[in-house]
C-alpha positions as a Markdown table, in Angstrom:
| # | Residue | x | y | z |
|---|---|---|---|---|
| 1 | Met | 34.6 | 141.5 | -24.1 |
| 2 | Ile | 34.2 | 138.1 | -25.9 |
| 3 | Asn | 35.2 | 135.0 | -23.6 |
| 4 | Leu | 37.5 | 133.1 | -26.1 |
| 5 | Glu | 37.6 | 130.0 | -23.9 |
| 6 | Ala | 34.1 | 129.6 | -23.5 |
| 7 | Ala | 33.5 | 130.2 | -27.4 |
| 8 | Asp | 36.3 | 127.6 | -27.9 |
| 9 | Lys | 34.3 | 124.7 | -25.6 |
| 10 | Val | 31.3 | 125.5 | -27.4 |
| 11 | Ser | 32.9 | 125.1 | -30.9 |
| 12 | Thr | 34.7 | 122.0 | -29.9 |
| 13 | Tyr | 31.6 | 120.3 | -28.5 |
| 14 | Ala | 29.5 | 121.2 | -31.4 |
| 15 | Gly | 32.4 | 120.2 | -33.9 |
| 16 | Glu | 32.6 | 116.6 | -32.1 |
| 17 | Leu | 29.1 | 116.2 | -32.1 |
| 18 | Ala | 28.9 | 117.0 | -35.8 |
| 19 | Lys | 31.1 | 114.2 | -36.6 |
| 20 | Leu | 28.6 | 111.7 | -35.3 |
| 21 | Asp | 25.9 | 113.7 | -36.9 |
| 22 | Leu | 24.5 | 114.5 | -33.9 |
| 23 | Pro | 23.1 | 118.4 | -33.2 |
| 24 | Pro | 23.4 | 119.9 | -30.0 |
| 25 | Asn | 20.2 | 121.4 | -29.8 |
| 26 | Val | 18.5 | 118.0 | -30.0 |
| 27 | Leu | 20.5 | 116.8 | -26.9 |
| 28 | Arg | 19.5 | 120.1 | -25.0 |
| 29 | Glu | 15.9 | 119.6 | -26.2 |
| 30 | Ala | 15.9 | 116.1 | -25.0 |
| 31 | Leu | 17.1 | 117.0 | -21.4 |
| 32 | Gly | 14.5 | 119.6 | -21.4 |
| 33 | Ala | 11.8 | 116.8 | -22.2 |
| 34 | Ser | 13.4 | 114.6 | -19.5 |
| 35 | Asn | 13.2 | 117.2 | -16.8 |
| 36 | Thr | 9.4 | 117.9 | -17.9 |
| 37 | Glu | 8.7 | 114.3 | -17.8 |
| 38 | Arg | 10.3 | 114.0 | -14.1 |
| 39 | Arg | 8.5 | 116.6 | -12.8 |
| 40 | Leu | 4.9 | 115.0 | -13.8 |
| 41 | Cys | 5.7 | 112.8 | -11.1 |
| 42 | Ser | 3.7 | 113.3 | -7.6 |
| 43 | Lys | 5.7 | 113.3 | -4.5 |
| 44 | Lys | 2.9 | 112.0 | -2.6 |
| 45 | His | 1.3 | 109.5 | -4.9 |
| 46 | Ser | 4.0 | 108.3 | -7.6 |
| 47 | Ala | 6.3 | 105.2 | -7.2 |
| 48 | Arg | 9.5 | 106.0 | -5.4 |
| 49 | Ile | 11.6 | 105.4 | -8.8 |
| 50 | Ala | 9.0 | 107.1 | -10.8 |
| 51 | Pro | 10.8 | 110.3 | -11.4 |
| 52 | Gly | 13.5 | 108.3 | -12.8 |
| 53 | Ile | 11.5 | 106.3 | -15.1 |
| 54 | Tyr | 9.8 | 109.1 | -16.4 |
| 55 | Ala | 13.1 | 111.2 | -17.0 |
| 56 | Tyr | 14.4 | 108.2 | -18.9 |
| 57 | Asn | 11.2 | 108.0 | -21.1 |
| 58 | Gly | 11.0 | 111.4 | -21.7 |
| 59 | Leu | 14.8 | 111.6 | -22.9 |
| 60 | Val | 14.4 | 108.5 | -25.1 |
| 61 | Thr | 11.2 | 109.8 | -26.7 |
| 62 | Ser | 12.5 | 112.9 | -27.6 |
| 63 | Leu | 15.5 | 111.5 | -29.2 |
| 64 | Ser | 13.6 | 109.4 | -31.1 |
| 65 | Lys | 11.2 | 111.7 | -32.3 |
| 66 | Gln | 13.9 | 114.4 | -33.3 |
| 67 | Leu | 16.1 | 112.3 | -35.2 |
| 68 | Asp | 13.6 | 110.1 | -36.9 |
| 69 | Gly | 13.8 | 110.9 | -40.7 |
| 70 | Glu | 17.0 | 113.0 | -40.0 |
| 71 | Gly | 19.5 | 110.1 | -41.0 |
| 72 | Trp | 18.7 | 108.1 | -37.8 |
| 73 | Glu | 16.6 | 105.1 | -37.1 |
| 74 | Arg | 15.3 | 103.5 | -34.1 |
| 75 | Val | 15.9 | 99.9 | -33.1 |
| 76 | Asp | 15.0 | 98.1 | -29.9 |
| 77 | Leu | 17.6 | 95.6 | -29.0 |
| 78 | Ala | 16.6 | 92.3 | -27.6 |
| 79 | Gly | 13.2 | 94.2 | -27.7 |
| 80 | Val | 13.9 | 96.2 | -24.7 |
| 81 | Leu | 17.1 | 98.4 | -25.2 |
| 82 | Pro | 16.0 | 101.4 | -27.5 |
| 83 | Ile | 19.2 | 102.4 | -29.7 |
| 84 | Met | 19.4 | 105.2 | -32.4 |
| 85 | Leu | 21.2 | 104.2 | -35.4 |
| 86 | Asn | 23.2 | 106.1 | -38.0 |
| 87 | Pro | 23.7 | 104.1 | -41.3 |
| 88 | Lys | 26.1 | 107.0 | -42.3 |
| 89 | Thr | 28.3 | 107.4 | -39.6 |
| 90 | Arg | 27.9 | 104.0 | -38.4 |
| 91 | Val | 27.1 | 105.2 | -34.8 |
| 92 | Ala | 24.7 | 103.5 | -32.3 |
| 93 | Leu | 23.4 | 105.8 | -29.6 |
| 94 | Gly | 22.0 | 104.6 | -26.4 |
| 95 | Val | 21.2 | 106.2 | -23.2 |
| 96 | Thr | 22.0 | 105.3 | -19.5 |
| 97 | Ser | 22.4 | 106.7 | -16.0 |
| 98 | Gly | 26.0 | 107.8 | -15.0 |
| 99 | Asn | 27.6 | 108.6 | -11.7 |
| 100 | Arg | 28.5 | 112.3 | -10.3 |
| 101 | Leu | 31.3 | 112.6 | -12.5 |
| 102 | Thr | 29.3 | 112.7 | -15.6 |
| 103 | Gly | 30.1 | 115.6 | -17.9 |
| 104 | Ile | 33.0 | 116.8 | -15.8 |
| 105 | Arg | 36.6 | 116.9 | -16.6 |
| 106 | Ala | 38.5 | 115.9 | -13.5 |
| 107 | Asp | 42.2 | 114.9 | -14.1 |
| 108 | Arg | 42.2 | 111.3 | -14.5 |
| 109 | Leu | 38.9 | 110.6 | -13.1 |
| 110 | Gln | 36.2 | 109.3 | -15.3 |
| 111 | Pro | 32.6 | 108.7 | -15.0 |
| 112 | Ser | 31.0 | 105.2 | -14.8 |
| 113 | Ser | 27.6 | 104.0 | -15.6 |
| 114 | Arg | 25.2 | 104.0 | -12.5 |
| 115 | Tyr | 23.9 | 100.5 | -13.2 |
| 116 | Pro | 26.1 | 97.3 | -14.2 |
| 117 | Lys | 25.2 | 96.2 | -17.7 |
| 118 | Gly | 24.5 | 92.8 | -19.2 |
| 119 | Glu | 26.1 | 90.5 | -21.6 |
| 120 | Leu | 24.4 | 92.4 | -24.7 |
| 121 | Thr | 26.1 | 95.5 | -23.8 |
| 122 | Arg | 29.3 | 94.1 | -22.8 |
| 123 | Arg | 29.6 | 92.4 | -26.4 |
| 124 | Leu | 28.5 | 95.4 | -28.2 |
| 125 | Val | 31.3 | 97.5 | -26.5 |
| 126 | Gly | 33.7 | 94.9 | -26.7 |
| 127 | Arg | 33.3 | 95.4 | -30.5 |
| 128 | Asn | 34.3 | 99.4 | -30.2 |
| 129 | Val | 37.2 | 100.7 | -31.9 |
| 130 | Ser | 38.7 | 103.9 | -31.3 |
| 131 | Pro | 38.1 | 106.7 | -33.8 |
| 132 | Gly | 40.4 | 106.8 | -36.7 |
| 133 | Gln | 41.3 | 103.0 | -36.0 |
| 134 | Ile | 40.6 | 100.8 | -39.0 |
| 135 | Pro | 39.1 | 97.3 | -37.7 |
| 136 | Phe | 40.7 | 94.3 | -39.1 |
| 137 | Leu | 37.9 | 92.7 | -41.1 |
| 138 | Ala | 39.8 | 90.0 | -42.9 |
| 139 | Arg | 38.4 | 86.5 | -42.2 |
| 140 | Ser | 39.8 | 83.1 | -42.4 |
| 141 | Ala | 38.4 | 80.8 | -45.2 |
| 142 | Phe | 38.0 | 78.3 | -42.5 |
| 143 | Gln | 36.0 | 80.8 | -40.0 |
| 144 | Ala | 32.7 | 79.9 | -39.5 |
| 145 | Glu | 30.2 | 82.7 | -40.8 |
| 146 | Glu | 28.6 | 84.7 | -38.0 |
| 147 | Pro | 24.5 | 85.4 | -38.0 |
| 148 | Lys | 23.4 | 88.4 | -39.1 |
| 149 | Asp | 23.7 | 91.4 | -36.6 |
| 150 | Glu | 22.0 | 94.6 | -37.2 |
| 151 | Leu | 24.8 | 96.8 | -35.2 |
| 152 | Ala | 27.6 | 95.0 | -37.3 |
| 153 | Gly | 30.2 | 97.7 | -38.1 |
| 154 | Tyr | 28.6 | 100.2 | -35.5 |
| 155 | Asn | 30.4 | 102.0 | -32.4 |
| 156 | Leu | 28.3 | 101.9 | -29.5 |
| 157 | Trp | 28.0 | 105.7 | -28.1 |
| 158 | Leu | 26.3 | 106.2 | -24.8 |
| 159 | Met | 24.7 | 109.4 | -23.7 |
| 160 | Leu | 25.5 | 109.4 | -19.9 |
| 161 | Val | 23.2 | 111.5 | -17.8 |
| 162 | Tyr | 23.3 | 112.5 | -14.2 |
| 163 | Phe | 21.0 | 114.7 | -12.0 |
| 164 | Asp | 22.6 | 116.9 | -9.7 |
| 165 | Gln | 20.2 | 117.8 | -6.8 |
| 166 | Lys | 22.5 | 119.9 | -5.0 |
| 167 | Gln | 23.8 | 121.9 | -8.0 |
| 168 | Lys | 20.0 | 121.8 | -9.5 |
| 169 | Glu | 21.4 | 120.9 | -13.0 |
| 170 | Ile | 21.5 | 118.0 | -15.3 |
| 171 | Arg | 24.7 | 116.5 | -16.6 |
| 172 | His | 25.4 | 114.6 | -19.8 |
| 173 | Glu | 27.9 | 113.7 | -22.2 |
| 174 | Ile | 28.1 | 111.8 | -25.4 |
| 175 | Ser | 31.0 | 109.0 | -24.8 |
| 176 | Leu | 32.4 | 105.9 | -26.5 |
| 177 | Pro | 33.1 | 103.1 | -24.2 |
| 178 | Glu | 36.2 | 101.1 | -24.3 |
| 179 | Lys | 35.3 | 98.3 | -21.7 |
| 180 | Leu | 33.4 | 97.1 | -18.8 |
| 181 | Ser | 34.7 | 96.6 | -15.3 |
| 182 | Ala | 34.5 | 93.2 | -13.7 |
| 183 | Lys | 31.3 | 94.0 | -12.2 |
| 184 | Gly | 29.7 | 95.0 | -15.2 |
| 185 | His | 30.1 | 99.0 | -15.1 |
| 186 | Val | 31.1 | 101.0 | -18.0 |
| 187 | Lys | 34.0 | 103.0 | -16.8 |
| 188 | Asp | 36.9 | 103.5 | -19.3 |
| 189 | Trp | 36.3 | 105.5 | -22.3 |
| 190 | Tyr | 37.9 | 106.1 | -25.8 |
| 191 | Val | 36.2 | 109.3 | -26.4 |
| 192 | Arg | 34.4 | 111.7 | -24.0 |
| 193 | Ile | 32.4 | 114.5 | -25.7 |
| 194 | Thr | 31.5 | 117.2 | -22.5 |
| 195 | Pro | 29.3 | 120.0 | -23.3 |
| 196 | Pro | 30.3 | 123.5 | -22.5 |
| 197 | Glu | 27.5 | 124.1 | -19.9 |
| 198 | Phe | 25.0 | 122.0 | -18.1 |
| 199 | Tyr | 21.4 | 121.9 | -18.2 |
| 200 | Ser | 20.2 | 124.3 | -15.5 |
| 201 | Val | 16.8 | 123.4 | -14.0 |
| 202 | Gly | 16.7 | 126.8 | -12.4 |
| 203 | Thr | 14.1 | 127.6 | -9.7 |
| 204 | Glu | 12.6 | 124.1 | -10.7 |
| 205 | Ala | 14.0 | 122.5 | -7.3 |
| 206 | Phe | 14.5 | 118.6 | -7.1 |
| 207 | Glu | 12.5 | 117.0 | -4.3 |
| 208 | Val | 14.9 | 116.2 | -2.0 |
| 209 | Glu | 13.4 | 112.8 | -0.9 |
| 210 | Val | 13.6 | 111.6 | -4.2 |
| 211 | Asp | 16.9 | 110.6 | -6.3 |
| 212 | Pro | 15.7 | 111.3 | -10.2 |
| 213 | Asn | 18.9 | 108.9 | -11.0 |
| 214 | Glu | 17.1 | 105.9 | -9.2 |
| 215 | Gly | 15.5 | 104.2 | -12.0 |
| 216 | Phe | 16.8 | 106.4 | -14.8 |
| 217 | Gly | 17.3 | 103.6 | -17.2 |
| 218 | Pro | 17.1 | 100.2 | -15.5 |
| 219 | Pro | 19.8 | 97.9 | -15.0 |
| 220 | Asp | 20.6 | 96.0 | -18.4 |
| 221 | Val | 20.4 | 92.4 | -17.6 |
| 222 | Val | 19.5 | 91.3 | -21.1 |
| 223 | Ser | 21.4 | 88.2 | -22.0 |
| 224 | Val | 22.3 | 87.2 | -25.5 |
| 225 | Glu | 20.3 | 84.5 | -26.6 |
| 226 | Pro | 21.9 | 81.7 | -28.6 |
| 227 | Arg | 20.9 | 81.5 | -32.3 |
């Protein structure tokens, strides 16, 4: 018997991602690459946060390679923050570590970023608008012209990722942040696109002494330099 509820979740997930011009298989392959890179670390010889750093690099590298030439282009904001840009959909996509609620629909509870963000991310999130909302672009004749900004007119979406050691799975979601908390964590969202199922690591158990979430996407402390 066909599970209509499961089929509907898959269809909805793919449909929402299609609006961003983001194929689901690209995300799944990136998660696989992230997990592969994580497992290259040695429990005995690697640095304590190496699994998180390797996992982050594997995911960003895979996303960048897969989307290159597919209507997306890669930029590094302030020289350190990797962002994928889609000029057609005006989507900017970044990657960050989330908390245990990542990918889960739990009543009114929402996930947050694991690390606090800096002024650059705060500024970009502050310019996000809810899908369907038309930003007011009219400018006063007396208003000073702002410097050119390569992300002007883009919505900054984030791919949140969480490694659940107990469930042996990697959870993710593609979500549009609305604002940051006073402490700098992203915790309110206009839209959350959650997958119908999570990436299982199967028998590839996590090392219980090492938290792969630590070091995944270092704290964003990049400041905005005056021009």
